[in-house]
PDB file of C-alpha atoms in Angstrom:
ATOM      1  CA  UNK A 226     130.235 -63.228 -81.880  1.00 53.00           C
ATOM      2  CA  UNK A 227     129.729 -65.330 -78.348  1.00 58.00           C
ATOM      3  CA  UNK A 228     129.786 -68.600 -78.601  1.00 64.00           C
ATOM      4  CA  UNK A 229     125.285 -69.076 -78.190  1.00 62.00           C
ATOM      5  CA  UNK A 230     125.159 -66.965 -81.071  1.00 72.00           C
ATOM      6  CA  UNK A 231     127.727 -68.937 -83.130  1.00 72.00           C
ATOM      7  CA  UNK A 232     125.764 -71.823 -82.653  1.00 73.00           C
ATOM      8  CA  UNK A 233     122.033 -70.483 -83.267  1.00 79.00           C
ATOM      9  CA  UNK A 234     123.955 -68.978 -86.842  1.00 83.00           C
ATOM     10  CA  UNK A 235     124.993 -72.378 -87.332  1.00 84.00           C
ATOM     11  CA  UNK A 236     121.805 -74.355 -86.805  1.00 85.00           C
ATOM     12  CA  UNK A 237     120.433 -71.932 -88.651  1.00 90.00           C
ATOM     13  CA  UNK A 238     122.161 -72.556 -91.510  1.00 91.00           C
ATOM     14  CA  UNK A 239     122.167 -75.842 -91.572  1.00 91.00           C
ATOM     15  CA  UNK A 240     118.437 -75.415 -91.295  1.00 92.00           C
ATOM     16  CA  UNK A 241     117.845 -73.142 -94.007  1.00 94.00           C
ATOM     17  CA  UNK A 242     120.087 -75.330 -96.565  1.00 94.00           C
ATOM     18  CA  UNK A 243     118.230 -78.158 -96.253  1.00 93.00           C
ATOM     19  CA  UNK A 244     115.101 -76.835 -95.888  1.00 96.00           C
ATOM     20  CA  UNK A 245     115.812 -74.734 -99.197  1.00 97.00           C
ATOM     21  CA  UNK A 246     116.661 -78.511-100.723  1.00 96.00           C
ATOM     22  CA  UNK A 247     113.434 -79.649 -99.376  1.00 96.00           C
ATOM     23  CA  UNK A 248     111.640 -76.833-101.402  1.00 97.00           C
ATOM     24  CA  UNK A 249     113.423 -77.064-104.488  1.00 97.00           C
ATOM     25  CA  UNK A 250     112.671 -80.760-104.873  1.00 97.00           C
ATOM     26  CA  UNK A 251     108.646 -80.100-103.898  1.00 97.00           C
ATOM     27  CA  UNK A 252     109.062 -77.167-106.142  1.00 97.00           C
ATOM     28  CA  UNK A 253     110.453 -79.369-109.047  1.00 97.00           C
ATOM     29  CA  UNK A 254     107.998 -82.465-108.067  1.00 96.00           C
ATOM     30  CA  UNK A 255     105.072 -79.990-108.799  1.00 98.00           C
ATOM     31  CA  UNK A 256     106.327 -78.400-111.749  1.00 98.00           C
ATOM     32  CA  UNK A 257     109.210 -80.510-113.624  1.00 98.00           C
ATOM     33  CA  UNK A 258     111.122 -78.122-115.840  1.00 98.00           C
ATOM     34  CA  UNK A 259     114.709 -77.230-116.646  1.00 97.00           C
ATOM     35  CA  UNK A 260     114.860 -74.252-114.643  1.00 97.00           C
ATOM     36  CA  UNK A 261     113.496 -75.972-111.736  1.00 98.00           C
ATOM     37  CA  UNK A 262     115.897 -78.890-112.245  1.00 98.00           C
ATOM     38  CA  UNK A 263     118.725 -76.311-112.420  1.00 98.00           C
ATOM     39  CA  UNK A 264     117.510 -74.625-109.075  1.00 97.00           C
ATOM     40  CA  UNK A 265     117.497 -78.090-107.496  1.00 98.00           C
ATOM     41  CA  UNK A 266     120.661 -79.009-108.264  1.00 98.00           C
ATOM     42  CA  UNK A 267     122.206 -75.819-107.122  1.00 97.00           C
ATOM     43  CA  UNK A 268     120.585 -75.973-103.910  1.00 97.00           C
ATOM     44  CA  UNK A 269     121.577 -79.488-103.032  1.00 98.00           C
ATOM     45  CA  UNK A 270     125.638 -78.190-103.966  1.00 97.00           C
ATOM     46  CA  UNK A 271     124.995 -75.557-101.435  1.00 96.00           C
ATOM     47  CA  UNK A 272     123.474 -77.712 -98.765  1.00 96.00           C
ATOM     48  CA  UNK A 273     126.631 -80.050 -99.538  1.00 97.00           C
ATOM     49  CA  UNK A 274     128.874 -76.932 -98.695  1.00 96.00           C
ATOM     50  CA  UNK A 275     126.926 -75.281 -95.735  1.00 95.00           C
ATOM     51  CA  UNK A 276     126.958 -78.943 -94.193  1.00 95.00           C
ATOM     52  CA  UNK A 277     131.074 -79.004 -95.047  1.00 96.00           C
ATOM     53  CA  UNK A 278     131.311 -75.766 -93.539  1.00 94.00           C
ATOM     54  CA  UNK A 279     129.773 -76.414 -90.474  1.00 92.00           C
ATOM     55  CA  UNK A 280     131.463 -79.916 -89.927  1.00 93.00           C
ATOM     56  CA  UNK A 281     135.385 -77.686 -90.146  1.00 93.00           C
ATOM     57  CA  UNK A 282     134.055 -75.142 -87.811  1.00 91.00           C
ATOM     58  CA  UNK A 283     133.251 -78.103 -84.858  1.00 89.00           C
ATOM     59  CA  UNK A 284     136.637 -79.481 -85.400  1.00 90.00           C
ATOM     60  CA  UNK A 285     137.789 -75.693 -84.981  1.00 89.00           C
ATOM     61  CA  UNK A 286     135.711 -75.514 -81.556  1.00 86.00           C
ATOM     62  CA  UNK A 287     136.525 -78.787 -79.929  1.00 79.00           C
ATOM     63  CA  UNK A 288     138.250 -78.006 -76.940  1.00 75.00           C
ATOM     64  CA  UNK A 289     140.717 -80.903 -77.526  1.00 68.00           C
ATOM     65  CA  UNK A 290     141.897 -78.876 -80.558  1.00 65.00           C
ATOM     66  CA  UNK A 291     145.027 -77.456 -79.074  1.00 63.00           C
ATOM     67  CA  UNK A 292     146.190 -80.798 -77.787  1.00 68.00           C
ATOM     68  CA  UNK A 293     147.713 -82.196 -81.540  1.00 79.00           C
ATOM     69  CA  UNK A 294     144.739 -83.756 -82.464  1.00 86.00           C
ATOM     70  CA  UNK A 295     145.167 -81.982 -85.734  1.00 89.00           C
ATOM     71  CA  UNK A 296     148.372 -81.276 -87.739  1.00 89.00           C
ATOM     72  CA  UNK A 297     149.336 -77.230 -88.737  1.00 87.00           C
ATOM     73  CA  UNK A 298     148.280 -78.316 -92.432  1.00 88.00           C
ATOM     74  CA  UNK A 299     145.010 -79.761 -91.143  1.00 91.00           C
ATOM     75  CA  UNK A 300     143.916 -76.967 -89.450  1.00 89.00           C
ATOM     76  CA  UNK A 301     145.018 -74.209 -92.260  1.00 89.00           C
ATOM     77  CA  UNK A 302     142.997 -76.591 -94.328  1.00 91.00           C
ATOM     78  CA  UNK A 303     140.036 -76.545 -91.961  1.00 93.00           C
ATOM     79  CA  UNK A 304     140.171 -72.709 -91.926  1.00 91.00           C
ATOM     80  CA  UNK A 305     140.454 -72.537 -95.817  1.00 90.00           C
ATOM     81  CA  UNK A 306     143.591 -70.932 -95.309  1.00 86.00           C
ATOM     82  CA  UNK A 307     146.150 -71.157 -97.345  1.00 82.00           C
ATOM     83  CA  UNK A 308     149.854 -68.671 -96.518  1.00 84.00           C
ATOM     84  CA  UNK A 309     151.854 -66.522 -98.772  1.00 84.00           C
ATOM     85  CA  UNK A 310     154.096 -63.749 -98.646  1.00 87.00           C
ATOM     86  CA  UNK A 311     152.879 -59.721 -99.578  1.00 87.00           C
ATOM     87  CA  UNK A 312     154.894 -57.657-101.710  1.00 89.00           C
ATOM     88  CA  UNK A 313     156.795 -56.428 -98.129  1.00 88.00           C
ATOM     89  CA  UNK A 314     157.962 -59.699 -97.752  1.00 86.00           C
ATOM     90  CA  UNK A 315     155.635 -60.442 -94.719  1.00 86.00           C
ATOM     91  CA  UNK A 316     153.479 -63.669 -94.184  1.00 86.00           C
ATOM     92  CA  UNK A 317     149.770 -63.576 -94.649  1.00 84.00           C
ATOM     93  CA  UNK A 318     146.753 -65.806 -95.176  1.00 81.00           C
ATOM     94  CA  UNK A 319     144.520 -65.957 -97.878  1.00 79.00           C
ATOM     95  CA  UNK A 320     141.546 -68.038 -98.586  1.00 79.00           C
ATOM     96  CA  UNK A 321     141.770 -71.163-100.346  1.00 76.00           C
ATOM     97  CA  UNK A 322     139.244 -72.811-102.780  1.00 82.00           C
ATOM     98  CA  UNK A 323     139.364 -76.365-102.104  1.00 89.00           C
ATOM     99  CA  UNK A 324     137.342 -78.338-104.507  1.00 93.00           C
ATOM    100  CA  UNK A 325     133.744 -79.936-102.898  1.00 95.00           C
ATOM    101  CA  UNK A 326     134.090 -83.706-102.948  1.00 95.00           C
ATOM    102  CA  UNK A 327     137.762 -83.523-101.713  1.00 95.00           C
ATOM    103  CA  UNK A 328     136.916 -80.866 -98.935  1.00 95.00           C
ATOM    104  CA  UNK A 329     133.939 -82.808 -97.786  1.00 96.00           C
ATOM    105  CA  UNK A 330     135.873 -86.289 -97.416  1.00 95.00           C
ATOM    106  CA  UNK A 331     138.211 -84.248 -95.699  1.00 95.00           C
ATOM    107  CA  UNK A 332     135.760 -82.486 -92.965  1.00 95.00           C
ATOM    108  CA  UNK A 333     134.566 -85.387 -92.486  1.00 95.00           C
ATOM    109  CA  UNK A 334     137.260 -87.576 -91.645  1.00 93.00           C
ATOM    110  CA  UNK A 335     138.576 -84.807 -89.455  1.00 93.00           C
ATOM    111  CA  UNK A 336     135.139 -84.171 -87.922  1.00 91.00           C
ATOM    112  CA  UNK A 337     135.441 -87.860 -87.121  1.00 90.00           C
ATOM    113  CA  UNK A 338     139.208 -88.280 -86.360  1.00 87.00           C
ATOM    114  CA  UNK A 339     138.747 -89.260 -82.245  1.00 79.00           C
ATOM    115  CA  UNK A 340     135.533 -91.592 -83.490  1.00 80.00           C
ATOM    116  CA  UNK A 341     137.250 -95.159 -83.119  1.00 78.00           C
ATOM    117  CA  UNK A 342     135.960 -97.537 -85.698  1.00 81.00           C
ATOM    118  CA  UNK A 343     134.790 -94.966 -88.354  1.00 85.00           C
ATOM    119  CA  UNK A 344     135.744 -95.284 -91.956  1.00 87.00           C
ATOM    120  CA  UNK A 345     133.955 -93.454 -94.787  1.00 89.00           C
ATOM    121  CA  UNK A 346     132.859 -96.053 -97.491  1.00 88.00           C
ATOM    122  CA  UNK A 347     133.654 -95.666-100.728  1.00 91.00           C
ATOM    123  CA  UNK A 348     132.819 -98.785-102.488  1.00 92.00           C
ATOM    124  CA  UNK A 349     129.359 -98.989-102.380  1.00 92.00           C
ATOM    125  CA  UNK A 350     128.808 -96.438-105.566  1.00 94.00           C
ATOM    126  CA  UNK A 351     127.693 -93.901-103.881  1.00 95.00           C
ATOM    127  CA  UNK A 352     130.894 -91.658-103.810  1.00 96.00           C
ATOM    128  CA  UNK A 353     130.825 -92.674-107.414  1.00 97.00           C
ATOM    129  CA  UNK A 354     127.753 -91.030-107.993  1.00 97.00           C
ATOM    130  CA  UNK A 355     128.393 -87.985-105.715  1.00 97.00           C
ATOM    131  CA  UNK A 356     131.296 -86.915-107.682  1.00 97.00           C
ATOM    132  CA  UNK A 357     129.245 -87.611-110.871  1.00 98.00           C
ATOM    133  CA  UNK A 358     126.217 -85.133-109.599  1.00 98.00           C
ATOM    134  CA  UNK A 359     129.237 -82.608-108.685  1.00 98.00           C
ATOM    135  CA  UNK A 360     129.966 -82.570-112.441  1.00 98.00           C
ATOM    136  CA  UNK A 361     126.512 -82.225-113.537  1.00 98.00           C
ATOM    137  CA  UNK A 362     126.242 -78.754-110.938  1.00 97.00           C
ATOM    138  CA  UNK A 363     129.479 -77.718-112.287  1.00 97.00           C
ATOM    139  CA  UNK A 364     127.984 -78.065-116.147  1.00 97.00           C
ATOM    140  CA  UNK A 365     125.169 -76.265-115.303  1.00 97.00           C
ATOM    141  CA  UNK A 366     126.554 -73.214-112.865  1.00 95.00           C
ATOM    142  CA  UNK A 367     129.586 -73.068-115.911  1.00 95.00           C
ATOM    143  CA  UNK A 368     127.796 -73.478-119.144  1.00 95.00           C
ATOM    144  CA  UNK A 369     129.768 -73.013-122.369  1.00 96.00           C
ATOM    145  CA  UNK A 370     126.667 -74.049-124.498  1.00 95.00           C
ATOM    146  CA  UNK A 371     123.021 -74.378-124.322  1.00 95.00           C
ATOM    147  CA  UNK A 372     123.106 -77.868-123.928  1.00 96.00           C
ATOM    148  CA  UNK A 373     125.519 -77.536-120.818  1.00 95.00           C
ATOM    149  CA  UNK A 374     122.205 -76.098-119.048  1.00 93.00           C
ATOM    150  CA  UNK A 375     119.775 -79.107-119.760  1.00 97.00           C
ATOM    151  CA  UNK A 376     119.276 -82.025-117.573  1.00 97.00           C
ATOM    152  CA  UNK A 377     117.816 -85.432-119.221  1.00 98.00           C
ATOM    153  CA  UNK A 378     116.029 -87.579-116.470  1.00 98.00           C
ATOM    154  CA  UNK A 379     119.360 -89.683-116.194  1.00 98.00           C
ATOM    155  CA  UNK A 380     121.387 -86.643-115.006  1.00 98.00           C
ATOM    156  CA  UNK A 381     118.339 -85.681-112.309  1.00 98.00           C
ATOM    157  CA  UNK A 382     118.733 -89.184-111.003  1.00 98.00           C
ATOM    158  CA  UNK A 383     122.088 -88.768-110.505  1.00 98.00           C
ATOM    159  CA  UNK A 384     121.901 -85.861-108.300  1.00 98.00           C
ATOM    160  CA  UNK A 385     119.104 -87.343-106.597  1.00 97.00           C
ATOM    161  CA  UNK A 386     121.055 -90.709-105.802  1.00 97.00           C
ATOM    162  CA  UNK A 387     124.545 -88.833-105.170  1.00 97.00           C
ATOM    163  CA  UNK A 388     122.500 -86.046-102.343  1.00 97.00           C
ATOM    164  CA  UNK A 389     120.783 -89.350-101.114  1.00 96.00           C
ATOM    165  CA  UNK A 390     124.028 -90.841-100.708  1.00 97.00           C
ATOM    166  CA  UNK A 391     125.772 -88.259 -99.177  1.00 96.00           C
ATOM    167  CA  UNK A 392     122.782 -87.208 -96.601  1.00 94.00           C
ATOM    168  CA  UNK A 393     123.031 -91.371 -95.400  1.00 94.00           C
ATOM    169  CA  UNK A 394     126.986 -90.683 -95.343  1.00 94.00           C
ATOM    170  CA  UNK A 395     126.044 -87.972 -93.077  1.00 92.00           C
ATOM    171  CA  UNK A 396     123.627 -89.556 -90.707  1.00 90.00           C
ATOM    172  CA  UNK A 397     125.564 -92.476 -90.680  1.00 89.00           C
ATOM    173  CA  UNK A 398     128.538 -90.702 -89.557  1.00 89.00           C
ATOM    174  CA  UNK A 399     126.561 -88.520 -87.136  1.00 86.00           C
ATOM    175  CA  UNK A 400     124.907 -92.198 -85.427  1.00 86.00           C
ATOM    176  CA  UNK A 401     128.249 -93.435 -85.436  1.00 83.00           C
ATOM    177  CA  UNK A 402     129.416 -90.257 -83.269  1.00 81.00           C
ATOM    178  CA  UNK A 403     126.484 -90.702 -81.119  1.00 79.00           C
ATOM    179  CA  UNK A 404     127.544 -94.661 -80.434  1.00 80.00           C
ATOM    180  CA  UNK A 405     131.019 -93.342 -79.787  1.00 69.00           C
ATOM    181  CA  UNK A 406     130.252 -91.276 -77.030  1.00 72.00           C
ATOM    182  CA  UNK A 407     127.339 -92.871 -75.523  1.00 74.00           C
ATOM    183  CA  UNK A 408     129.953 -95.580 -75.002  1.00 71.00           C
ATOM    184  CA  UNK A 409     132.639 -93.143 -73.841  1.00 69.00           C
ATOM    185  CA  UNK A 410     130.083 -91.811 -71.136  1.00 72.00           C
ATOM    186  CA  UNK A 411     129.508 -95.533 -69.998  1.00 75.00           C
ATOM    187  CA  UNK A 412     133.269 -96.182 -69.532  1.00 71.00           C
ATOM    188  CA  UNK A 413     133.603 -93.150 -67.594  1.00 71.00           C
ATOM    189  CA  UNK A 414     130.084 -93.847 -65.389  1.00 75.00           C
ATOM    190  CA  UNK A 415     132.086 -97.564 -64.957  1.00 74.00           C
ATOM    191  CA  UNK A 416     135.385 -95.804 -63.527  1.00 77.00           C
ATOM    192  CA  UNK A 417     133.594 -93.670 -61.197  1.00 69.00           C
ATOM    193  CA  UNK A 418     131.349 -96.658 -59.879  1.00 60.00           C
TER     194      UNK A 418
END
């Protein structure tokens, strides 16, 4: 796939996931049942791991990539690779499940390693409640009961506050990226002035 089409598939992506979030929570707004409640909260987990997705896959394009700005384990880790031997004794790779939360912290501190200044917050509550909705999508996509599919008003809130957090964590990162290189660009305009 050339590297224009990569990129439309990506936006594209990124587009549909949080369009589809969009929809669900109009969808739920306008009709506020279980089922819809259920859809929601699926479709947020999904935007969560398209977004993931696509933040590993820039750190695997950035041209710097072969210059150590990421370890061996990183980048196995960014390729959801994990290595093992087959039964003839020879190395391969196989995927590896890593769980959301943890894999999102991660692409995102690697998405921003060569962002001076950046730190992901974690005491404000918000992770808190991110992890929290996580459980409540995990409930619901592995149900061992009936009750394991319903969703009181306090568990909707919860997703709703943990998604809410975790689109700001986004943007926030994503402004703080901006900053970073606007300001790179200046220092460069300043050392060929």
């Amino acid at each position: 796939m050339s590297d224009l089409k990569e990129e439309d598939d990506i936006k594209e992506l990124i587009i549909l996931a949080f369009t589809d979030v969009d929809s669900a929570f109009k969808l739920l707004g306008a009709e506020d049942n279980q089922y819809n409640r259920r859809c929601y909260i699926r479709t947020v987990f999904a935007a969560v791991e398209a977004l993931t997705y696509v933040l590993k896959q820039k750190c695997l394009d950035r041209p710097d990539i072969n210059r150590n700005i990421y370890t061996e384990a990183e980048i196995a880790l960014l390729k959801e690779e994990s290595y093992t031997l087959n039964n003839r004794a020879e190395a391969v790779s196989r995927n590896n499940f890593l769980p959301t939360a943890d894999n999102f912290r991660f692409a995102l501190n690697m998405y921003m390693r060569n962002s001076t200044g950046y730190k992901l917050d974690l005491s404000d509550g918000g992770w808190e409640l991110f992890n929290k909705a996580l459980k409540i999508r995990h409930r619901i996509v592995h149900p061992k009961a009936t009750v394991d599919f319903m969703i009181p008003d306090r568990d909707l809130e919860i997703v709703i506050k943990g998604y809410s957090w975790f689109n700001w964590v986004v943007v926030g990162a994503l402004l703080h990226m901006v900053e970073y290189q606007d300001g790179m660009l200046k220092q460069l305009n300043n050392i060929k002035a």
